[in-house]
Amino acid sequence: MSLLVQGMARLLFLPSIVVAIAFCVKGSTGEGDGFSGGLVAGLAVALVLLGFGPHEARRILPLRYAAAVAGVGFLIVVGTAVLPAILGAPPLQNRPPTGAQAVRLGAIGVNTALIFNTGIGALVAGGVSLVLARASNGSGRRR
Amino acid sequence: MGSPLPVLVPLAVAFVWPPLTWLVGRAGLRAAHLTAVAGALLTFAAVLWGVLAGGGEWAIAWVPSWGLEARFALDGLAALYGLVAAGVGAVVVIYSGRYIEDHLRAKGRLHDAPRFHALVLLFLAAMLGLATAQDLLLLFVFFDLTAVVSYLLIGFDHDDDEARAASLAALLVTAGSGVLLLAAVAWTWLEARTLRIADLGPLPVGVAVLVLVPAMAKSAQVPLHFWLPRAMVAPTPVSAFLHSAAMVAAGVFLVSRLHPILPSQVLDALVVVGLVSILVGGLIALSEDALKRILAGSTIAQYGYMTVLLGLGDVAGASFYVGAHALAKSALFLTAGTVTEATGERSLSAVGGLAKRLPVLAVASLVASAALAGLPLTLGFFKDEVFFTAVAGRGALLVGLGLAATISTFAYSARFWTGIFLGSPRHEGARAPASLVLPVVLLAALLLVGGWSGVGLRALVGRAAGHRPLELAYHLDLRPANLLALATWCGGALLFAALPWLRSAIARVLAVAGRVGPGAIFDALVAGLERMALMLHDVEVRHLRPRLAHTLIPTAALVGLAFFAQWKAALVVGPVAHSDLPLLLGLAVASGGALATISTASDTAMVMALTVVGFTLAALFALLHAPEVALVAALVETISTIMLLAFVMPLPSRHERAAPARKPWIVGIASVLAAGFAFVVTWEMLSRPAGGTVATRYMEIAHGEGVVGRILSDFRGLDTVGEITVIALSLATVAVLLHPGPVRNLARRVGAGR
């Protein structure tokens, strides 16, 4: 069982992160958004934690930065809300604005909502990883 | 006022260096100290250059829609306070290299030294920002920044309960009263629609009071003075900087900056506050035994002088006094630190006769004490001359009180110096490294140079006051100031001689005052707040079930009101086609899962049953042609299953837990009621005609094709910010609760308190 999960974790971790990033980035053109992206990344971390246990997982992944990632994500989200307000626009004002054509970068439509999505993704991914890593420290004591 | 560089360069240097020092500290402790010294000296040089370049002004529009701007200017007042803070700061940073190393090594946390230097520099930066700010809101920001940094510095020994309590008291008094300043800022903006100090007319009395209370709290004036003696648990360099030249000076600075627009009634109040502070501080300084607490009492009294001067309208005198006092008092604080380092003793009664062992320190400290006492040949003589000149024409009462004040100053200065350096030698092995003596010598030399008719500082004060240059010189005639000075020296000598008999009486008076005074009231308030928090915690946490009911029942009532008040449609059962069969099957599975959750034997099985419900619903969204919603639902379901299992599995099994006593029929009735209510509300909503809302229209113009993405980041983005804040808070809370550490200790303490 453990061997199987470990193999899966090894195989799936990087692809999951790629999918997570794709969800974050694609939010403005297709399916997905920062929240889903963050959850996928959190699931990838959960898989590693399940397969390798908290100590080994800490060695494989930089889990000690999870809180920092979440904090930065939160600051980005709040920043995108506050910055336009400081500059005299309504909070969360999109550039280019809603309804106008987004700037195209290949298949990705770029506007400031992308930054917002990235922040949400980082917050969710970091927060979920943090809580899972800490929870896995305590569990397994009884079983 | 032209070029922006003279004000920008000092500010930039001051604010760049704290993080730089901290970063360098990762490479090496000695390097961090050298960086800090360089930073402090550079800041001083930059301010000096700015002053010599004639000052400057710089403004940037900031929230232009509210008419706010950030405006800094290096004017006369800013130059004086900036130079004093940067100068004393540089000396203190030089001193604290050796001192803080010894101090932290004894505690086994030497690695914290760079953080200390960075914080001291950050404090210096905050003082510079405060001194140069030309806008009420900026004043408030930097005023509070000094309070926050001082909290970190006073509580730097965070392993010490007393230090933590003292830093909290300082923060509550200085930053807590700072809220009044914010209120004053808001009030001013509502009335004047501008916060630029130069554009403001006379302030209303209410606003002036809101400004003065935090200013007086910062300058440790009665009745908000009690935080300062407590703050003496801070490392000595902190006291030498914050409690002589910087933190306490911020309050007097605030009054000086706003002096032209303060109404005369509140200025009279300043005179009273200042006189009472002189009295209280003098008594503390005359009776305390701990070296630094003597100096703290003296600081309260000396800032009382400045408050009186400001109340009498003598901004130039007060500014001069700030500079002269800062040099003398920081030298004395550093003396106290060096003496403690050399002998290991902290109180006056435990040291003595050190003049032989530490002759250089004794002479330098004598100069500083003489300056504090107002003896000629030192800069301190002029500070007393300024004070006497200000009170001389104001009636016999004020002259008498002023004389009493200077007499007590003379007496405690003499007590401090003779107590340390004279008497029978007790510490044969006492020695102090040059790095802990030279800074004191430097300050003493400055005091002596200033004693040469107050050069330098006088020119600065002339610029600071703008209109009236100070007359400082030695006059060998019988002018009132000279007579009062003579009376001070005679009276001070007499008081000092009589002190052995008076001290116990003063200590008794202060002990009584300490039991009923503002300090005791503050302690009672804090204790009451703590009790209230514990009580609330008990109500919130002890019984989870009623607690949840208290939240959920009013929520349900509100939801019900909202729905039934605008009941639109009759409950409709739509047509059911053959193609809906998978949907119905899915709903049946979900219902089965829901029923299973209430009848399972173990927690794990319950979680799994819940998961069945969740995943079935996610599949149903996919059937309903909403793949994005299905995706999010599946992801959320997976994560929450993993988390629930992680939390539930370590719990003891149900047999091992004491089952709470509950009446089955109450639970049954409540469940049926709740489920029926939710069912009707949902049915009513689904019966409404679809489409045609603002949301539908918005979906068409928003970026992207994914419904979830468009809703989350575009249509209701601001709601998302709020929700994500809640998510961040709850994740942080859970993470902290899972972390073995202080919070668990707190929980244990709370548990023990029941």
mmCIF file of C-alpha atoms in Angstrom, chain B residues 80-372:
data_model
loop_
_atom_site.group_PDB
_atom_site.id
_atom_site.type_symbol
_atom_site.label_atom_id
_atom_site.label_comp_id
_atom_site.label_asym_id
_atom_site.label_seq_id
_atom_site.Cartn_x
_atom_site.Cartn_y
_atom_site.Cartn_z
ATOM 1 C CA LEU B 80 16.973 69.710 15.770
ATOM 2 C CA TYR B 81 15.088 66.536 16.660
ATOM 3 C CA GLY B 82 16.617 64.620 13.779
ATOM 4 C CA LEU B 83 20.162 65.558 14.749
ATOM 5 C CA VAL B 84 19.586 64.827 18.433
ATOM 6 C CA ALA B 85 18.009 61.445 17.684
ATOM 7 C CA ALA B 86 20.600 60.474 15.077
ATOM 8 C CA GLY B 87 23.519 61.729 17.189
ATOM 9 C CA VAL B 88 22.510 60.024 20.419
ATOM 10 C CA GLY B 89 21.396 57.025 18.359
ATOM 11 C CA ALA B 90 24.857 56.699 16.795
ATOM 12 C CA VAL B 91 26.563 56.840 20.197
ATOM 13 C CA VAL B 92 24.134 54.267 21.572
ATOM 14 C CA VAL B 93 24.631 51.938 18.614
ATOM 15 C CA ILE B 94 28.394 52.120 19.108
ATOM 16 C CA TYR B 95 27.926 51.382 22.810
ATOM 17 C CA SER B 96 25.458 48.552 22.340
ATOM 18 C CA GLY B 97 27.838 46.403 20.252
ATOM 19 C CA ARG B 98 29.758 45.166 23.274
ATOM 20 C CA TYR B 99 26.912 45.576 25.738
ATOM 21 C CA ILE B 100 24.281 43.589 23.897
ATOM 22 C CA GLU B 101 26.791 40.867 23.078
ATOM 23 C CA ASP B 102 27.556 40.335 26.781
ATOM 24 C CA HIS B 103 23.904 40.664 27.671
ATOM 25 C CA LEU B 104 22.709 38.100 25.143
ATOM 26 C CA ARG B 105 25.590 35.697 25.658
ATOM 27 C CA ALA B 106 24.553 35.377 29.301
ATOM 28 C CA LYS B 107 21.095 34.365 28.071
ATOM 29 C CA GLY B 108 22.386 32.055 25.367
ATOM 30 C CA ARG B 109 20.717 33.919 22.509
ATOM 31 C CA LEU B 110 23.624 35.714 20.939
ATOM 32 C CA HIS B 111 22.100 35.224 17.496
ATOM 33 C CA ASP B 112 19.466 37.848 18.353
ATOM 34 C CA ALA B 113 22.018 40.682 18.405
ATOM 35 C CA PRO B 114 21.484 41.753 14.742
ATOM 36 C CA ARG B 115 17.758 41.970 15.390
ATOM 37 C CA PHE B 116 18.496 44.329 18.265
ATOM 38 C CA HIS B 117 20.649 46.628 16.148
ATOM 39 C CA ALA B 118 18.086 46.558 13.340
ATOM 40 C CA LEU B 119 15.314 47.524 15.750
ATOM 41 C CA VAL B 120 17.326 50.406 17.213
ATOM 42 C CA LEU B 121 17.981 51.685 13.686
ATOM 43 C CA LEU B 122 14.321 51.233 12.789
ATOM 44 C CA PHE B 123 13.428 53.319 15.810
ATOM 45 C CA LEU B 124 15.821 56.003 14.627
ATOM 46 C CA ALA B 125 14.162 55.882 11.204
ATOM 47 C CA ALA B 126 10.725 56.247 12.784
ATOM 48 C CA MET B 127 11.949 59.271 14.754
ATOM 49 C CA LEU B 128 13.316 60.864 11.586
ATOM 50 C CA GLY B 129 10.031 60.206 9.819
ATOM 51 C CA LEU B 130 8.145 61.768 12.708
ATOM 52 C CA ALA B 131 10.435 64.791 12.796
ATOM 53 C CA THR B 132 10.117 65.492 9.076
ATOM 54 C CA ALA B 133 6.412 64.672 8.607
ATOM 55 C CA GLN B 134 4.368 67.702 7.598
ATOM 56 C CA ASP B 135 1.005 66.010 7.600
ATOM 57 C CA LEU B 136 -1.159 64.973 10.550
ATOM 58 C CA LEU B 137 -1.757 61.454 9.257
ATOM 59 C CA LEU B 138 1.960 60.864 8.707
ATOM 60 C CA LEU B 139 2.614 62.203 12.191
ATOM 61 C CA PHE B 140 0.229 59.591 13.523
ATOM 62 C CA VAL B 141 1.794 56.793 11.480
ATOM 63 C CA PHE B 142 5.319 57.503 12.696
ATOM 64 C CA PHE B 143 4.114 58.253 16.219
ATOM 65 C CA ASP B 144 2.626 54.766 16.347
ATOM 66 C CA LEU B 145 5.627 53.198 14.637
ATOM 67 C CA THR B 146 7.822 54.459 17.482
ATOM 68 C CA ALA B 147 5.399 52.876 19.962
ATOM 69 C CA VAL B 148 5.460 49.529 18.168
ATOM 70 C CA VAL B 149 9.247 49.428 17.850
ATOM 71 C CA SER B 150 9.630 50.475 21.471
ATOM 72 C CA TYR B 151 7.374 47.558 22.399
ATOM 73 C CA LEU B 152 9.755 45.202 20.641
ATOM 74 C CA LEU B 153 12.808 46.849 22.198
ATOM 75 C CA ILE B 154 11.548 47.058 25.786
ATOM 76 C CA GLY B 155 10.413 43.457 25.567
ATOM 77 C CA PHE B 156 13.612 42.382 23.836
ATOM 78 C CA ASP B 157 14.305 39.897 26.642
ATOM 79 C CA HIS B 158 11.148 38.034 25.766
ATOM 80 C CA ASP B 159 12.124 35.170 28.043
ATOM 81 C CA ASP B 160 11.609 37.526 30.984
ATOM 82 C CA ASP B 161 8.037 37.848 32.276
ATOM 83 C CA GLU B 162 8.714 41.265 33.751
ATOM 84 C CA ALA B 163 10.099 42.594 30.477
ATOM 85 C CA ARG B 164 7.058 41.342 28.587
ATOM 86 C CA ALA B 165 4.673 42.939 31.075
ATOM 87 C CA ALA B 166 6.629 46.214 30.952
ATOM 88 C CA SER B 167 6.659 46.331 27.162
ATOM 89 C CA LEU B 168 2.943 45.588 27.082
ATOM 90 C CA ALA B 169 2.297 48.409 29.556
ATOM 91 C CA ALA B 170 4.372 50.788 27.430
ATOM 92 C CA LEU B 171 2.511 49.722 24.301
ATOM 93 C CA LEU B 172 -0.928 49.987 25.873
ATOM 94 C CA VAL B 173 -0.239 53.427 27.309
ATOM 95 C CA THR B 174 1.581 54.971 24.347
ATOM 96 C CA ALA B 175 -0.042 53.236 21.375
ATOM 97 C CA GLY B 176 -3.391 52.942 23.140
ATOM 98 C CA SER B 177 -3.537 56.681 23.689
ATOM 99 C CA GLY B 178 -2.249 57.019 20.131
ATOM 100 C CA VAL B 179 -5.742 56.025 19.032
ATOM 101 C CA LEU B 180 -6.858 59.419 20.355
ATOM 102 C CA LEU B 181 -4.393 61.011 17.964
ATOM 103 C CA LEU B 182 -6.004 59.096 15.104
ATOM 104 C CA ALA B 183 -9.375 60.389 16.271
ATOM 105 C CA ALA B 184 -7.932 63.910 16.236
ATOM 106 C CA VAL B 185 -6.678 63.336 12.691
ATOM 107 C CA ALA B 186 -10.095 62.135 11.530
ATOM 108 C CA TRP B 187 -11.844 65.030 13.259
ATOM 109 C CA THR B 188 -9.468 67.544 11.695
ATOM 110 C CA TRP B 189 -9.961 66.058 8.248
ATOM 111 C CA LEU B 190 -13.732 66.173 8.558
ATOM 112 C CA GLU B 191 -13.580 69.845 9.564
ATOM 113 C CA ALA B 192 -10.764 71.180 7.432
ATOM 114 C CA ARG B 193 -10.618 68.639 4.534
ATOM 115 C CA THR B 194 -6.853 68.855 4.669
ATOM 116 C CA LEU B 195 -4.247 67.372 6.961
ATOM 117 C CA ARG B 196 -1.306 69.509 5.949
ATOM 118 C CA ILE B 197 -0.143 71.185 9.147
ATOM 119 C CA ALA B 198 0.834 74.406 7.425
ATOM 120 C CA ASP B 199 -2.728 74.803 6.091
ATOM 121 C CA LEU B 200 -4.508 74.190 9.375
ATOM 122 C CA GLY B 201 -6.051 76.965 11.425
ATOM 123 C CA PRO B 202 -6.348 76.933 15.224
ATOM 124 C CA LEU B 203 -7.466 73.509 16.392
ATOM 125 C CA PRO B 204 -10.736 73.166 18.350
ATOM 126 C CA VAL B 205 -10.176 72.485 22.054
ATOM 127 C CA GLY B 206 -11.505 68.918 21.671
ATOM 128 C CA VAL B 207 -9.000 68.090 18.954
ATOM 129 C CA ALA B 208 -6.212 69.716 20.941
ATOM 130 C CA VAL B 209 -7.003 67.521 23.952
ATOM 131 C CA LEU B 210 -7.035 64.445 21.716
ATOM 132 C CA VAL B 211 -3.561 65.435 20.527
ATOM 133 C CA LEU B 212 -2.153 66.311 23.933
ATOM 134 C CA VAL B 213 -3.126 63.135 25.810
ATOM 135 C CA PRO B 214 -1.061 60.815 23.572
ATOM 136 C CA ALA B 215 1.756 63.368 23.472
ATOM 137 C CA MET B 216 1.891 63.489 27.267
ATOM 138 C CA ALA B 217 1.650 59.696 27.519
ATOM 139 C CA LYS B 218 4.613 59.424 25.182
ATOM 140 C CA SER B 219 6.639 61.920 27.174
ATOM 141 C CA ALA B 220 5.804 59.981 30.379
ATOM 142 C CA GLN B 221 3.913 62.812 32.022
ATOM 143 C CA VAL B 222 1.666 62.288 35.054
ATOM 144 C CA PRO B 223 -0.773 60.529 35.198
ATOM 145 C CA LEU B 224 0.426 58.390 32.266
ATOM 146 C CA HIS B 225 4.013 58.222 33.479
ATOM 147 C CA PHE B 226 4.046 54.795 35.156
ATOM 148 C CA TRP B 227 5.124 52.897 32.064
ATOM 149 C CA LEU B 228 8.551 54.550 32.046
ATOM 150 C CA PRO B 229 9.984 53.240 35.366
ATOM 151 C CA ARG B 230 8.677 49.785 34.435
ATOM 152 C CA ALA B 231 10.345 50.032 31.015
ATOM 153 C CA MET B 232 13.708 50.122 32.792
ATOM 154 C CA VAL B 233 13.861 46.332 32.465
ATOM 155 C CA ALA B 234 14.855 47.007 28.847
ATOM 156 C CA PRO B 235 18.520 46.553 27.885
ATOM 157 C CA THR B 236 20.374 49.719 28.925
ATOM 158 C CA PRO B 237 21.153 51.011 25.391
ATOM 159 C CA VAL B 238 17.413 50.987 24.743
ATOM 160 C CA SER B 239 16.824 53.191 27.766
ATOM 161 C CA ALA B 240 19.728 55.430 26.817
ATOM 162 C CA PHE B 241 18.201 56.021 23.400
ATOM 163 C CA LEU B 242 14.434 55.690 23.786
ATOM 164 C CA HIS B 243 14.029 57.030 27.286
ATOM 165 C CA SER B 244 16.277 60.041 26.982
ATOM 166 C CA ALA B 245 16.433 61.257 23.397
ATOM 167 C CA ALA B 246 13.868 59.543 21.211
ATOM 168 C CA MET B 247 10.675 57.886 22.428
ATOM 169 C CA VAL B 248 9.894 60.375 25.188
ATOM 170 C CA ALA B 249 11.001 63.255 22.993
ATOM 171 C CA ALA B 250 8.312 62.289 20.456
ATOM 172 C CA GLY B 251 5.556 63.599 22.722
ATOM 173 C CA VAL B 252 7.199 66.966 23.309
ATOM 174 C CA PHE B 253 7.991 67.102 19.597
ATOM 175 C CA LEU B 254 4.341 66.559 18.710
ATOM 176 C CA VAL B 255 3.313 69.490 20.904
ATOM 177 C CA SER B 256 6.108 71.674 19.492
ATOM 178 C CA ARG B 257 5.137 70.829 15.928
ATOM 179 C CA LEU B 258 1.504 71.708 16.545
ATOM 180 C CA HIS B 259 2.200 74.544 18.973
ATOM 181 C CA PRO B 260 1.222 77.379 16.602
ATOM 182 C CA ILE B 261 -2.272 75.926 16.159
ATOM 183 C CA LEU B 262 -2.962 74.837 19.731
ATOM 184 C CA PRO B 263 -5.517 76.905 21.683
ATOM 185 C CA SER B 264 -4.307 78.711 24.807
ATOM 186 C CA GLN B 265 -6.588 76.870 27.270
ATOM 187 C CA VAL B 266 -4.870 73.541 26.713
ATOM 188 C CA LEU B 267 -1.461 75.202 26.976
ATOM 189 C CA ASP B 268 -2.347 76.234 30.540
ATOM 190 C CA ALA B 269 -3.195 72.610 31.271
ATOM 191 C CA LEU B 270 0.288 71.686 30.037
ATOM 192 C CA VAL B 271 1.859 73.890 32.730
ATOM 193 C CA VAL B 272 -0.054 72.033 35.453
ATOM 194 C CA VAL B 273 0.737 68.595 34.014
ATOM 195 C CA GLY B 274 4.399 69.533 33.717
ATOM 196 C CA LEU B 275 4.666 70.819 37.308
ATOM 197 C CA VAL B 276 3.007 67.690 38.749
ATOM 198 C CA SER B 277 5.322 65.516 36.654
ATOM 199 C CA ILE B 278 8.363 67.412 37.935
ATOM 200 C CA LEU B 279 7.185 66.746 41.489
ATOM 201 C CA VAL B 280 6.359 63.047 40.985
ATOM 202 C CA GLY B 281 9.457 62.343 38.877
ATOM 203 C CA GLY B 282 11.654 64.184 41.373
ATOM 204 C CA LEU B 283 10.294 62.132 44.272
ATOM 205 C CA ILE B 284 10.891 58.901 42.341
ATOM 206 C CA ALA B 285 14.446 59.948 41.499
ATOM 207 C CA LEU B 286 15.158 60.939 45.112
ATOM 208 C CA SER B 287 13.923 57.702 46.656
ATOM 209 C CA GLU B 288 14.442 54.841 44.188
ATOM 210 C CA ASP B 289 17.348 52.496 44.699
ATOM 211 C CA ALA B 290 17.701 50.896 41.262
ATOM 212 C CA LEU B 291 20.112 52.945 39.146
ATOM 213 C CA LYS B 292 17.975 53.060 36.029
ATOM 214 C CA ARG B 293 14.787 53.786 37.922
ATOM 215 C CA ILE B 294 16.429 56.875 39.431
ATOM 216 C CA LEU B 295 17.125 58.021 35.900
ATOM 217 C CA ALA B 296 13.574 57.137 34.808
ATOM 218 C CA GLY B 297 12.172 59.351 37.569
ATOM 219 C CA SER B 298 14.553 62.059 36.455
ATOM 220 C CA THR B 299 13.340 61.712 32.853
ATOM 221 C CA ILE B 300 9.721 62.135 33.953
ATOM 222 C CA ALA B 301 10.726 65.289 35.839
ATOM 223 C CA GLN B 302 12.902 66.695 33.057
ATOM 224 C CA TYR B 303 10.190 66.244 30.459
ATOM 225 C CA GLY B 304 7.961 67.982 32.976
ATOM 226 C CA TYR B 305 10.233 71.022 32.559
ATOM 227 C CA MET B 306 9.790 70.887 28.806
ATOM 228 C CA THR B 307 6.045 70.535 29.158
ATOM 229 C CA VAL B 308 5.993 73.623 31.392
ATOM 230 C CA LEU B 309 8.090 75.529 28.848
ATOM 231 C CA LEU B 310 5.715 74.522 26.045
ATOM 232 C CA GLY B 311 2.768 75.539 28.192
ATOM 233 C CA LEU B 312 4.372 78.931 28.709
ATOM 234 C CA GLY B 313 4.768 79.245 24.945
ATOM 235 C CA ASP B 314 8.543 78.895 24.823
ATOM 236 C CA VAL B 315 9.010 76.413 21.964
ATOM 237 C CA ALA B 316 12.610 77.499 21.463
ATOM 238 C CA GLY B 317 13.390 76.868 25.125
ATOM 239 C CA ALA B 318 11.713 73.481 25.098
ATOM 240 C CA SER B 319 13.603 72.454 21.964
ATOM 241 C CA PHE B 320 16.884 73.533 23.500
ATOM 242 C CA TYR B 321 16.006 71.632 26.648
ATOM 243 C CA VAL B 322 15.301 68.458 24.666
ATOM 244 C CA GLY B 323 18.749 68.556 23.106
ATOM 245 C CA ALA B 324 20.644 69.376 26.299
ATOM 246 C CA HIS B 325 18.740 66.825 28.351
ATOM 247 C CA ALA B 326 19.127 64.078 25.737
ATOM 248 C CA LEU B 327 22.924 64.354 25.790
ATOM 249 C CA ALA B 328 23.154 64.388 29.591
ATOM 250 C CA LYS B 329 20.571 61.709 30.254
ATOM 251 C CA SER B 330 21.833 59.243 27.659
ATOM 252 C CA ALA B 331 25.345 59.650 29.105
ATOM 253 C CA LEU B 332 23.961 58.818 32.554
ATOM 254 C CA PHE B 333 22.001 55.815 31.280
ATOM 255 C CA LEU B 334 25.134 54.519 29.589
ATOM 256 C CA THR B 335 27.016 55.110 32.846
ATOM 257 C CA ALA B 336 24.456 52.987 34.675
ATOM 258 C CA GLY B 337 24.840 50.258 32.058
ATOM 259 C CA THR B 338 28.642 50.275 32.279
ATOM 260 C CA VAL B 339 28.539 50.218 36.084
ATOM 261 C CA THR B 340 26.189 47.222 35.996
ATOM 262 C CA GLU B 341 28.442 45.493 33.478
ATOM 263 C CA ALA B 342 31.528 46.166 35.610
ATOM 264 C CA THR B 343 30.107 45.183 38.985
ATOM 265 C CA GLY B 344 27.042 43.074 38.253
ATOM 266 C CA GLU B 345 25.002 45.318 40.532
ATOM 267 C CA ARG B 346 21.882 47.245 39.548
ATOM 268 C CA SER B 347 21.125 49.337 42.602
ATOM 269 C CA LEU B 348 22.684 52.392 44.155
ATOM 270 C CA SER B 349 23.001 50.814 47.614
ATOM 271 C CA ALA B 350 25.044 47.926 46.213
ATOM 272 C CA VAL B 351 27.715 50.016 44.471
ATOM 273 C CA GLY B 352 30.072 52.726 45.655
ATOM 274 C CA GLY B 353 33.620 54.001 45.554
ATOM 275 C CA LEU B 354 34.054 53.271 41.879
ATOM 276 C CA ALA B 355 35.922 56.538 41.207
ATOM 277 C CA LYS B 356 39.255 54.800 41.826
ATOM 278 C CA ARG B 357 38.492 51.784 39.670
ATOM 279 C CA LEU B 358 36.821 53.649 36.793
ATOM 280 C CA PRO B 359 38.331 57.148 36.830
ATOM 281 C CA VAL B 360 37.561 58.035 33.199
ATOM 282 C CA LEU B 361 33.953 56.978 33.526
ATOM 283 C CA ALA B 362 33.717 58.905 36.802
ATOM 284 C CA VAL B 363 34.881 62.166 35.238
ATOM 285 C CA ALA B 364 32.680 61.787 32.144
ATOM 286 C CA SER B 365 29.721 60.904 34.292
ATOM 287 C CA LEU B 366 30.437 63.842 36.586
ATOM 288 C CA VAL B 367 30.167 66.178 33.609
ATOM 289 C CA ALA B 368 26.847 64.595 32.638
ATOM 290 C CA SER B 369 25.508 64.815 36.190
ATOM 291 C CA ALA B 370 26.626 68.437 36.433
ATOM 292 C CA ALA B 371 24.864 69.134 33.161
ATOM 293 C CA LEU B 372 21.681 67.541 34.455
#
